[in-house]
Amino acid sequence: MSLVAIEQLLKQTMGLDVHTIGESSILRAVQRRQEQLHLDSDLDAYYQLLRSTQTELETLIEEIVIPETWFFRDQRPFDAFKRLVQEEWLARCGGQILRILSIPCSTGEEPYSIAMALHDLGLPATRFHVDAVDISARNLVRAQHGRYRNNSFRVHDLSFRQRHFTLVDDEYQLEEHIRGLVHFRQGNLLDPAFLNGVAPYDVVFCRNLLIYFDRATQEQSLQVLRKLLKDSGVLFIGHAEAGLFLDSWQASSRYPSAFAFRKLRDERRARERPDPALPRPKKSKRPASRPSTAKPAAPDPAPRTRTATARVADNDLREALLLANQGHLAEAANLCEQHLQQQGPSAEAFHLLGLVREATGQSTEAEGFWRKALYLEPHHLESLTHLALLCERRGERREAQLLRQRTERVAALAGGDKA
Ligand SMILES: C[S@@+](CC[C@H](N)C(=O)[O-])C[C@H]1O[C@@H](n2cnc3c(N)ncnc32)[C@H](O)[C@@H]1O
């Protein structure tokens, strides 16, 4: 009973749905704290301690949070962000200051990537402001130190590391000219007073947090994010979260497969929200026309794009993705295999197996799975992207180029695809 009570307390406080990380992770964290405090294993007593001592609750949260992140994670959102700044914001917003929020920022890789991208675009520091927030004080201390190991550098193009880091012993120290561009602060997205009184943002990155929440908490968080964004603002979410946005947000067709969303205005939401009594129309299999060329401040032409990953609706595949993100690769692979046995061939399951194999250095097997995913679903964007990267790393330039071109075509078509 008390473990359930502890789980409920965590959900109320930080939004965590324990099913996303598993009850055993919570139990292990609680047991670690009991050992550190020389307590016996009485869960009731520990629950009472949590209720009465705010610092203990904060320490348990530190034990539970998953800080997994790296520089320029997923790459495409950052490419889209740079285009957004160059093609839209600079044209539209003249002398204003570009305001960006990274929540959750974990150990700093995401907001520093944003700052490096803006610096490398030549935007002076006086023209932008980056806020970075996380619930974990421990992560924020690491972020402010700005020292990183190889694990934070997982993308193919590492030229940014040469430009902005110095190797100190076996760690990379981020230089001050970038560190000084990010303003870190501790905060909880679910705190009713979260960022009260701050000016709204042009861009919010909220990636790989909503995936740990249940549907009601996701909705609550999206309301908070709506308030934090300007009407013309753009929200970037993680690719595993794209399936959440069905009613109140519009996928940006200008930045296909970057998981970028704009607010639907309230009156438009009311107009576009389907009558719940009616069955939902089926999505057309064939993507519609290409998106038109970007014009500053014009509304996006295509409402609510769903990507291949957004269609990972099955709970077991979602769980497999979470497990893989937490580094539980064998468990993630098992779930995918089970899914394939029970449900038959699925592009998403093959894609995930590809990711798991790649993470364990088995690139030939990874390639095999991504090709299977593409056989089933030739427009599977993530498999195309990963295959292209793999070929680039192997020096197979021609094949990589062909895959890139195919990826661009599919991404452009997906941008015009209507949900
Ligand atoms: C997986 S990291 C994501 C980091 C980064 N956005 C990315 O995508 O690489 C998740 C982070 O969410 C933070 N977190 C968890 N619950 C939170 C909450 N309620 N409010 C703010 N941050 C939270 C954790 O401390 C952790 O650093």
Tab-separated table of C-alpha atoms and ligand atoms in Angstrom:
chain	number	residue	atom	x	y	z
A	1	MET	CA	0.000	0.000	0.000
A	2	SER	CA	2.727	2.497	0.892
A	3	LEU	CA	4.601	2.046	-2.336
A	4	VAL	CA	1.372	3.022	-4.096
A	5	ALA	CA	1.093	6.032	-1.792
A	6	ILE	CA	4.687	7.023	-2.604
A	7	GLU	CA	3.956	6.663	-6.310
A	8	GLN	CA	0.888	8.876	-5.956
A	9	LEU	CA	2.899	11.481	-4.121
A	10	LEU	CA	5.475	11.479	-6.931
A	11	LYS	CA	2.727	11.803	-9.518
A	12	GLN	CA	1.138	14.730	-7.699
A	13	THR	CA	4.470	16.448	-7.226
A	14	MET	CA	6.329	15.938	-10.500
A	15	GLY	CA	3.752	14.338	-12.796
A	16	LEU	CA	5.530	10.995	-13.118
A	17	ASP	CA	3.347	8.090	-14.198
A	18	VAL	CA	5.196	5.150	-12.618
A	19	HIS	CA	4.100	2.794	-15.352
A	20	THR	CA	6.405	4.596	-17.750
A	21	ILE	CA	9.531	3.687	-15.790
A	22	GLY	CA	8.237	0.688	-13.858
A	23	GLU	CA	7.372	0.209	-10.218
A	24	SER	CA	10.671	-1.562	-9.571
A	25	SER	CA	12.620	1.619	-10.427
A	26	ILE	CA	10.690	3.499	-7.760
A	27	LEU	CA	11.193	0.724	-5.233
A	28	ARG	CA	14.950	0.638	-5.912
A	29	ALA	CA	15.209	4.419	-5.478
A	30	VAL	CA	13.289	4.245	-2.196
A	31	GLN	CA	15.507	1.418	-0.943
A	32	ARG	CA	18.652	3.368	-1.846
A	33	ARG	CA	17.396	6.328	0.182
A	34	GLN	CA	16.488	4.094	3.132
A	35	GLU	CA	20.013	2.651	3.091
A	36	GLN	CA	21.654	6.054	2.822
A	37	LEU	CA	19.614	7.274	5.799
A	38	HIS	CA	20.247	4.030	7.762
A	39	LEU	CA	16.498	3.407	7.960
A	40	ASP	CA	14.881	-0.005	7.991
A	41	SER	CA	12.791	-1.092	5.033
A	42	ASP	CA	9.460	0.088	6.433
A	43	LEU	CA	7.693	1.776	3.512
A	44	ASP	CA	5.013	3.395	5.706
A	45	ALA	CA	7.626	5.145	7.817
A	46	TYR	CA	9.455	6.343	4.710
A	47	TYR	CA	6.209	7.623	3.195
A	48	GLN	CA	5.538	9.633	6.366
A	49	LEU	CA	9.067	11.050	6.136
A	50	LEU	CA	8.407	12.122	2.549
A	51	ARG	CA	5.171	13.817	3.566
A	52	SER	CA	6.772	15.724	6.393
A	53	THR	CA	10.171	16.617	4.880
A	54	GLN	CA	10.285	18.547	1.654
A	55	THR	CA	14.042	18.022	1.265
A	56	GLU	CA	13.601	14.226	1.408
A	57	LEU	CA	10.965	14.392	-1.320
A	58	GLU	CA	13.370	16.457	-3.421
A	59	THR	CA	16.161	13.959	-2.810
A	60	LEU	CA	13.976	11.037	-3.842
A	61	ILE	CA	13.035	12.910	-7.013
A	62	GLU	CA	16.751	13.336	-7.743
A	63	GLU	CA	17.104	9.552	-7.494
A	64	ILE	CA	14.263	8.983	-9.923
A	65	VAL	CA	14.676	11.509	-12.723
A	66	ILE	CA	16.160	10.324	-15.995
A	67	PRO	CA	18.736	12.844	-17.189
A	68	GLU	CA	19.336	11.168	-20.585
A	69	THR	CA	20.230	13.896	-23.120
A	70	TRP	CA	22.934	14.898	-25.589
A	71	PHE	CA	23.974	17.814	-27.765
A	72	PHE	CA	21.818	18.450	-30.838
A	73	ARG	CA	19.655	15.465	-29.953
A	74	ASP	CA	17.631	14.369	-33.002
A	75	GLN	CA	19.250	17.153	-35.089
A	76	ARG	CA	16.161	17.990	-37.160
A	77	PRO	CA	14.498	20.200	-34.540
A	78	PHE	CA	17.696	22.242	-34.403
A	79	ASP	CA	17.841	22.561	-38.199
A	80	ALA	CA	14.203	23.654	-38.160
A	81	PHE	CA	14.873	26.067	-35.302
A	82	LYS	CA	17.670	27.738	-37.254
A	83	ARG	CA	15.444	28.089	-40.320
A	84	LEU	CA	12.650	29.472	-38.193
A	85	VAL	CA	14.976	32.135	-36.803
A	86	GLN	CA	16.455	33.036	-40.179
A	87	GLU	CA	13.414	32.814	-42.422
A	88	GLU	CA	10.639	33.913	-40.098
A	89	TRP	CA	11.715	35.536	-36.904
A	90	LEU	CA	14.427	37.838	-38.233
A	91	ALA	CA	12.156	38.962	-41.064
A	92	ARG	CA	9.193	39.569	-38.782
A	93	CYS	CA	10.558	40.736	-35.469
A	94	GLY	CA	13.029	43.471	-36.362
A	95	GLY	CA	14.597	44.836	-33.218
A	96	GLN	CA	12.976	42.453	-30.715
A	97	ILE	CA	14.715	39.920	-28.479
A	98	LEU	CA	14.169	36.274	-29.365
A	99	ARG	CA	13.010	34.438	-26.233
A	100	ILE	CA	13.549	30.686	-25.913
A	101	LEU	CA	12.727	28.249	-23.131
A	102	SER	CA	14.208	24.773	-22.701
A	103	ILE	CA	12.131	22.725	-20.228
A	104	PRO	CA	13.362	20.244	-19.076
A	105	CYS	CA	16.976	21.165	-19.733
A	106	SER	CA	18.507	18.286	-17.733
A	107	THR	CA	22.319	18.690	-17.677
A	108	GLY	CA	22.338	21.532	-20.184
A	109	GLU	CA	23.024	19.905	-23.542
A	110	GLU	CA	19.725	21.084	-25.085
A	111	PRO	CA	19.838	24.800	-24.124
A	112	TYR	CA	23.542	24.990	-24.917
A	113	SER	CA	22.804	23.472	-28.349
A	114	ILE	CA	20.227	26.243	-28.844
A	115	ALA	CA	22.754	28.871	-27.784
A	116	MET	CA	25.470	27.431	-30.052
A	117	ALA	CA	23.049	27.342	-32.988
A	118	LEU	CA	22.162	31.026	-32.505
A	119	HIS	CA	25.770	32.045	-31.953
A	120	ASP	CA	26.825	30.201	-35.103
A	121	LEU	CA	24.069	31.952	-37.051
A	122	GLY	CA	25.772	35.201	-36.093
A	123	LEU	CA	22.965	36.469	-33.867
A	124	PRO	CA	24.503	38.806	-31.261
A	125	ALA	CA	23.999	37.816	-27.617
A	126	THR	CA	21.930	40.964	-27.066
A	127	ARG	CA	19.304	39.726	-29.559
A	128	PHE	CA	18.277	36.542	-27.740
A	129	HIS	CA	17.540	35.154	-24.301
A	130	VAL	CA	17.631	31.437	-23.431
A	131	ASP	CA	15.999	30.231	-20.198
A	132	ALA	CA	16.627	26.640	-19.136
A	133	VAL	CA	14.605	24.942	-16.403
A	134	ASP	CA	14.683	21.553	-14.736
A	135	ILE	CA	13.233	20.066	-11.574
A	136	SER	CA	16.569	18.537	-10.622
A	137	ALA	CA	19.018	20.767	-8.754
A	138	ARG	CA	21.700	18.129	-9.309
A	139	ASN	CA	21.284	18.293	-13.083
A	140	LEU	CA	21.372	22.081	-12.981
A	141	VAL	CA	24.677	22.125	-11.100
A	142	ARG	CA	26.177	19.876	-13.762
A	143	ALA	CA	24.697	22.079	-16.475
A	144	GLN	CA	26.272	25.180	-14.992
A	145	HIS	CA	29.699	23.525	-14.816
A	146	GLY	CA	29.447	22.852	-18.545
A	147	ARG	CA	31.789	19.835	-18.502
A	148	TYR	CA	30.846	16.859	-20.640
A	149	ARG	CA	32.019	13.378	-21.499
A	150	ASN	CA	31.755	11.509	-24.791
A	151	ASN	CA	28.248	10.344	-23.953
A	152	SER	CA	26.952	13.868	-24.534
A	153	PHE	CA	28.321	13.892	-28.081
A	154	ARG	CA	26.334	11.335	-30.046
A	155	VAL	CA	25.692	13.123	-33.316
A	156	HIS	CA	27.632	12.633	-36.491
A	157	ASP	CA	28.769	16.220	-37.076
A	158	LEU	CA	30.925	17.245	-34.114
A	159	SER	CA	32.305	20.457	-35.595
A	160	PHE	CA	30.515	22.414	-32.855
A	161	ARG	CA	32.735	20.670	-30.299
A	162	GLN	CA	35.863	21.993	-31.993
A	163	ARG	CA	34.419	25.495	-32.045
A	164	HIS	CA	33.095	25.776	-28.515
A	165	PHE	CA	34.805	23.256	-26.196
A	166	THR	CA	38.265	22.725	-24.765
A	167	LEU	CA	39.505	19.269	-23.820
A	168	VAL	CA	40.399	19.238	-20.107
A	169	ASP	CA	41.697	15.854	-18.928
A	170	ASP	CA	39.151	13.474	-20.444
A	171	GLU	CA	36.244	15.942	-20.412
A	172	TYR	CA	35.112	18.697	-22.740
A	173	GLN	CA	34.696	22.083	-21.114
A	174	LEU	CA	32.158	24.357	-22.779
A	175	GLU	CA	33.642	27.802	-23.223
A	176	GLU	CA	32.338	30.831	-21.412
A	177	HIS	CA	31.131	32.649	-24.542
A	178	ILE	CA	28.376	29.964	-24.824
A	179	ARG	CA	27.880	29.187	-21.125
A	180	GLY	CA	27.086	32.823	-20.435
A	181	LEU	CA	24.209	32.725	-22.928
A	182	VAL	CA	21.969	30.368	-20.941
A	183	HIS	CA	20.044	31.310	-17.790
A	184	PHE	CA	19.397	28.239	-15.654
A	185	ARG	CA	16.771	28.009	-12.954
A	186	GLN	CA	15.093	25.256	-11.004
A	187	GLY	CA	11.398	24.701	-11.695
A	188	ASN	CA	8.672	22.106	-11.889
A	189	LEU	CA	6.409	22.228	-14.928
A	190	LEU	CA	3.509	21.095	-12.750
A	191	ASP	CA	3.964	23.737	-10.085
A	192	PRO	CA	0.898	26.042	-10.329
A	193	ALA	CA	3.276	29.014	-10.006
A	194	PHE	CA	5.615	27.731	-12.736
A	195	LEU	CA	7.286	30.737	-14.438
A	196	ASN	CA	4.457	33.011	-13.321
A	197	GLY	CA	5.031	36.544	-14.475
A	198	VAL	CA	7.702	35.799	-17.102
A	199	ALA	CA	7.220	37.229	-20.586
A	200	PRO	CA	6.028	34.675	-23.142
A	201	TYR	CA	8.485	32.850	-25.372
A	202	ASP	CA	8.914	32.717	-29.143
A	203	VAL	CA	10.133	29.134	-28.969
A	204	VAL	CA	9.737	26.437	-26.315
A	205	PHE	CA	11.612	23.165	-26.398
A	206	CYS	CA	9.804	20.618	-24.212
A	207	ARG	CA	11.236	17.312	-25.319
A	208	ASN	CA	11.236	13.941	-23.626
A	209	LEU	CA	9.283	14.919	-20.539
A	210	LEU	CA	5.626	14.439	-21.509
A	211	ILE	CA	6.414	10.830	-22.349
A	212	TYR	CA	6.709	10.159	-18.607
A	213	PHE	CA	3.220	11.530	-17.856
A	214	ASP	CA	-0.239	10.026	-18.154
A	215	ARG	CA	-2.762	11.541	-20.523
A	216	ALA	CA	-4.354	13.906	-17.972
A	217	THR	CA	-0.986	15.255	-16.871
A	218	GLN	CA	0.090	15.639	-20.485
A	219	GLU	CA	-3.009	17.755	-21.134
A	220	GLN	CA	-2.306	19.823	-18.018
A	221	SER	CA	1.304	20.367	-19.159
A	222	LEU	CA	0.196	21.366	-22.648
A	223	GLN	CA	-2.036	24.029	-21.112
A	224	VAL	CA	0.949	25.418	-19.223
A	225	LEU	CA	3.045	25.387	-22.393
A	226	ARG	CA	0.280	27.186	-24.321
A	227	LYS	CA	0.379	29.998	-21.782
A	228	LEU	CA	4.143	30.260	-21.980
A	229	LEU	CA	4.193	30.584	-25.777
A	230	LYS	CA	3.446	33.681	-27.804
A	231	ASP	CA	0.574	33.265	-30.274
A	232	SER	CA	3.106	33.137	-33.103
A	233	GLY	CA	5.399	30.849	-31.085
A	234	VAL	CA	6.602	27.332	-31.861
A	235	LEU	CA	6.757	24.359	-29.520
A	236	PHE	CA	9.259	21.573	-30.165
A	237	ILE	CA	8.501	18.212	-28.573
A	238	GLY	CA	10.253	14.844	-28.652
A	239	HIS	CA	9.485	12.511	-31.546
A	240	ALA	CA	7.985	9.910	-29.226
A	241	GLU	CA	5.532	12.548	-28.029
A	242	ALA	CA	4.209	13.660	-31.397
A	243	GLY	CA	1.130	11.467	-31.168
A	244	LEU	CA	-0.241	13.561	-28.301
A	245	PHE	CA	-1.146	16.550	-30.373
A	246	LEU	CA	-4.473	15.833	-31.862
A	247	ASP	CA	-6.791	18.622	-30.897
A	248	SER	CA	-5.260	21.859	-29.818
A	249	TRP	CA	-2.024	22.183	-31.773
A	250	GLN	CA	-1.079	22.371	-35.386
A	251	ALA	CA	1.982	20.581	-36.725
A	252	SER	CA	4.156	22.964	-38.635
A	253	SER	CA	4.360	21.955	-42.264
A	254	ARG	CA	7.288	24.311	-42.711
A	255	TYR	CA	9.424	22.116	-40.517
A	256	PRO	CA	8.376	18.573	-41.336
A	257	SER	CA	9.620	15.825	-39.048
A	258	ALA	CA	11.080	18.371	-36.612
A	259	PHE	CA	8.105	17.822	-34.261
A	260	ALA	CA	7.357	21.530	-34.258
A	261	PHE	CA	3.865	22.681	-33.305
A	262	ARG	CA	1.976	25.942	-33.236
A	263	LYS	CA	-1.030	26.850	-31.148
A	264	LEU	CA	-4.396	26.622	-32.785
A	265	ARG	CA	-6.296	29.765	-31.853
A	266	ASP	CA	-9.219	29.034	-29.531
A	267	GLU	CA	-11.943	29.825	-32.069
A	268	ARG	CA	-10.165	27.671	-34.661
A	269	ARG	CA	-9.825	24.851	-32.136
A	270	ALA	CA	-13.562	24.950	-31.542
A	271	ARG	CA	-14.207	24.908	-35.288
A	272	GLU	CA	-11.750	22.123	-36.032
A	273	ARG	CA	-12.425	19.884	-33.055
A	274	PRO	CA	-14.421	16.925	-34.326
A	275	ASP	CA	-17.793	16.143	-32.827
A	276	PRO	CA	-16.970	13.451	-30.241
A	277	ALA	CA	-20.166	11.646	-31.182
A	278	LEU	CA	-18.924	11.121	-34.723
A	279	PRO	CA	-16.298	8.553	-35.700
A	280	ARG	CA	-12.923	10.091	-36.512
A	281	PRO	CA	-12.257	10.328	-40.230
A	282	LYS	CA	-9.558	7.968	-41.430
A	283	LYS	CA	-6.262	9.495	-42.419
A	284	SER	CA	-5.542	9.460	-46.145
A	285	LYS	CA	-2.637	7.124	-46.887
A	286	ARG	CA	-1.302	9.301	-49.663
A	287	PRO	CA	0.331	12.522	-48.525
A	288	ALA	CA	-1.160	15.668	-50.024
A	289	SER	CA	0.694	18.323	-51.957
A	290	ARG	CA	4.057	19.780	-50.984
A	291	PRO	CA	4.027	22.650	-48.525
A	292	SER	CA	4.196	26.119	-49.982
A	293	THR	CA	7.364	28.173	-49.558
A	294	ALA	CA	7.613	29.883	-46.181
A	295	LYS	CA	6.355	33.441	-45.869
A	296	PRO	CA	6.936	35.413	-42.673
A	297	ALA	CA	4.117	35.137	-40.132
A	298	ALA	CA	1.695	33.389	-42.499
A	299	PRO	CA	-0.275	30.585	-40.835
A	300	ASP	CA	0.840	27.040	-41.548
A	301	PRO	CA	-1.216	25.544	-44.304
A	302	ALA	CA	-1.402	21.972	-43.050
A	303	PRO	CA	-3.172	21.158	-39.794
A	304	ARG	CA	-2.002	18.424	-37.466
A	305	THR	CA	0.562	16.369	-39.281
A	306	ARG	CA	1.170	12.922	-37.830
A	307	THR	CA	4.547	11.336	-38.448
A	308	ALA	CA	5.490	7.694	-38.563
A	309	THR	CA	6.589	7.776	-34.937
A	310	ALA	CA	3.334	9.411	-33.967
A	311	ARG	CA	1.653	6.253	-35.083
A	312	VAL	CA	3.515	4.267	-32.434
A	313	ALA	CA	0.253	4.038	-30.594
A	314	ASP	CA	0.768	0.629	-29.081
A	315	ASN	CA	1.598	0.744	-25.436
A	316	ASP	CA	4.188	-1.989	-25.625
A	317	LEU	CA	6.153	-0.173	-28.306
A	318	ARG	CA	5.907	3.071	-26.366
A	319	GLU	CA	7.209	1.222	-23.329
A	320	ALA	CA	9.988	-0.305	-25.438
A	321	LEU	CA	11.032	3.167	-26.518
A	322	LEU	CA	11.088	4.343	-22.900
A	323	LEU	CA	13.156	1.343	-21.872
A	324	ALA	CA	15.592	1.978	-24.715
A	325	ASN	CA	15.870	5.647	-23.668
A	326	GLN	CA	16.734	4.519	-20.152
A	327	GLY	CA	19.437	2.222	-21.450
A	328	HIS	CA	17.483	-1.018	-20.785
A	329	LEU	CA	18.238	-2.249	-24.260
A	330	ALA	CA	17.703	-5.969	-23.766
A	331	GLU	CA	14.267	-5.391	-22.226
A	332	ALA	CA	13.359	-2.995	-25.014
A	333	ALA	CA	14.383	-5.558	-27.639
A	334	ASN	CA	12.373	-8.289	-25.871
A	335	LEU	CA	9.247	-6.171	-25.909
A	336	CYS	CA	9.647	-5.460	-29.613
A	337	GLU	CA	10.155	-9.149	-30.391
A	338	GLN	CA	7.069	-10.033	-28.362
A	339	HIS	CA	5.108	-7.377	-30.179
A	340	LEU	CA	6.185	-8.790	-33.539
A	341	GLN	CA	5.225	-12.313	-32.488
A	342	GLN	CA	1.809	-11.245	-31.256
A	343	GLN	CA	0.877	-8.554	-33.764
A	344	GLY	CA	2.840	-9.546	-36.859
A	345	PRO	CA	5.304	-7.388	-38.808
A	346	SER	CA	5.346	-3.718	-37.878
A	347	ALA	CA	7.564	-0.930	-39.176
A	348	GLU	CA	7.738	0.729	-35.752
A	349	ALA	CA	8.866	-2.466	-34.018
A	350	PHE	CA	11.564	-3.060	-36.659
A	351	HIS	CA	12.650	0.548	-36.384
A	352	LEU	CA	13.036	0.297	-32.617
A	353	LEU	CA	14.954	-2.951	-32.920
A	354	GLY	CA	17.252	-1.094	-35.315
A	355	LEU	CA	17.839	1.602	-32.701
A	356	VAL	CA	18.615	-1.006	-30.046
A	357	ARG	CA	21.080	-2.823	-32.300
A	358	GLU	CA	22.764	0.426	-33.227
A	359	ALA	CA	23.112	1.382	-29.564
A	360	THR	CA	24.891	-1.921	-28.930
A	361	GLY	CA	27.266	-1.397	-31.845
A	362	GLN	CA	25.615	-3.982	-34.142
A	363	SER	CA	25.292	-1.738	-37.146
A	364	THR	CA	24.760	-4.502	-39.722
A	365	GLU	CA	21.802	-5.848	-37.747
A	366	ALA	CA	20.520	-2.307	-37.254
A	367	GLU	CA	20.640	-1.745	-40.996
A	368	GLY	CA	18.706	-4.983	-41.557
A	369	PHE	CA	15.909	-3.874	-39.242
A	370	TRP	CA	15.631	-0.399	-40.747
A	371	ARG	CA	15.463	-1.892	-44.216
A	372	LYS	CA	12.665	-4.196	-43.016
A	373	ALA	CA	10.829	-1.162	-41.613
A	374	LEU	CA	11.203	0.570	-44.978
A	375	TYR	CA	10.041	-2.496	-46.838
A	376	LEU	CA	6.823	-2.381	-44.819
A	377	GLU	CA	6.537	1.387	-44.829
A	378	PRO	CA	8.630	3.067	-47.516
A	379	HIS	CA	7.900	6.494	-45.997
A	380	HIS	CA	9.197	5.593	-42.529
A	381	LEU	CA	11.075	8.815	-41.922
A	382	GLU	CA	13.082	7.842	-38.867
A	383	SER	CA	14.360	4.636	-40.450
A	384	LEU	CA	15.388	6.586	-43.537
A	385	THR	CA	17.191	9.173	-41.415
A	386	HIS	CA	19.046	6.566	-39.380
A	387	LEU	CA	20.032	4.566	-42.435
A	388	ALA	CA	21.369	7.701	-44.114
A	389	LEU	CA	23.450	8.524	-41.038
A	390	LEU	CA	24.748	4.970	-40.851
A	391	CYS	CA	25.848	5.057	-44.489
A	392	GLU	CA	27.528	8.437	-43.935
A	393	ARG	CA	29.451	7.039	-40.971
A	394	ARG	CA	30.584	4.088	-43.064
A	395	GLY	CA	31.744	6.411	-45.833
A	396	GLU	CA	29.115	5.080	-48.281
A	397	ARG	CA	28.565	8.538	-49.693
A	398	ARG	CA	26.499	7.707	-52.741
A	399	GLU	CA	24.029	5.530	-50.816
A	400	ALA	CA	23.879	8.128	-48.020
A	401	GLN	CA	23.120	10.863	-50.528
A	402	LEU	CA	20.323	8.839	-52.136
A	403	LEU	CA	18.816	8.108	-48.743
A	404	ARG	CA	19.050	11.780	-47.761
A	405	GLN	CA	17.245	12.805	-50.940
A	406	ARG	CA	14.559	10.237	-50.258
A	407	THR	CA	14.278	11.482	-46.678
A	408	GLU	CA	13.832	15.070	-47.880
A	409	ARG	CA	11.106	14.010	-50.316
A	410	VAL	CA	9.236	12.034	-47.672
A	411	ALA	CA	9.612	14.833	-45.116
A	412	ALA	CA	8.253	17.372	-47.606
A	413	LEU	CA	5.316	15.123	-48.416
A	414	ALA	CA	4.644	14.482	-44.738
A	415	GLY	CA	4.481	18.242	-44.281
A	416	GLY	CA	1.504	18.384	-46.609
A	417	ASP	CA	-0.155	15.295	-45.137
A	418	LYS	CA	-3.385	16.116	-43.371
A	419	ALA	CA	-4.504	14.271	-40.281
B	1	LIG	C1	15.135	12.755	-20.448
B	1	LIG	S1	15.536	14.363	-19.807
B	1	LIG	C2	15.144	15.364	-21.212
B	1	LIG	C3	16.185	16.431	-21.471
B	1	LIG	C4	16.095	17.162	-22.812
B	1	LIG	N1	14.886	17.936	-22.936
B	1	LIG	C5	16.210	16.207	-23.988
B	1	LIG	O1	15.234	15.948	-24.656
B	1	LIG	O2	17.315	15.736	-24.241
B	1	LIG	C6	14.170	14.541	-18.665
B	1	LIG	C7	14.381	15.641	-17.612
B	1	LIG	O3	13.091	16.006	-17.095
B	1	LIG	C8	13.281	16.503	-15.798
B	1	LIG	N2	11.949	16.540	-15.143
B	1	LIG	C9	11.205	15.484	-14.738
B	1	LIG	N3	10.019	15.912	-14.251
B	1	LIG	C10	10.013	17.264	-14.353
B	1	LIG	C11	9.065	18.277	-14.033
B	1	LIG	N4	7.872	17.970	-13.509
B	1	LIG	N5	9.398	19.572	-14.271
B	1	LIG	C12	10.600	19.888	-14.801
B	1	LIG	N6	11.547	18.989	-15.118
B	1	LIG	C13	11.244	17.678	-14.915
B	1	LIG	C14	14.298	15.546	-15.217
B	1	LIG	O4	14.974	16.092	-14.118
B	1	LIG	C15	15.213	15.270	-16.418
B	1	LIG	O5	16.341	16.110	-16.349
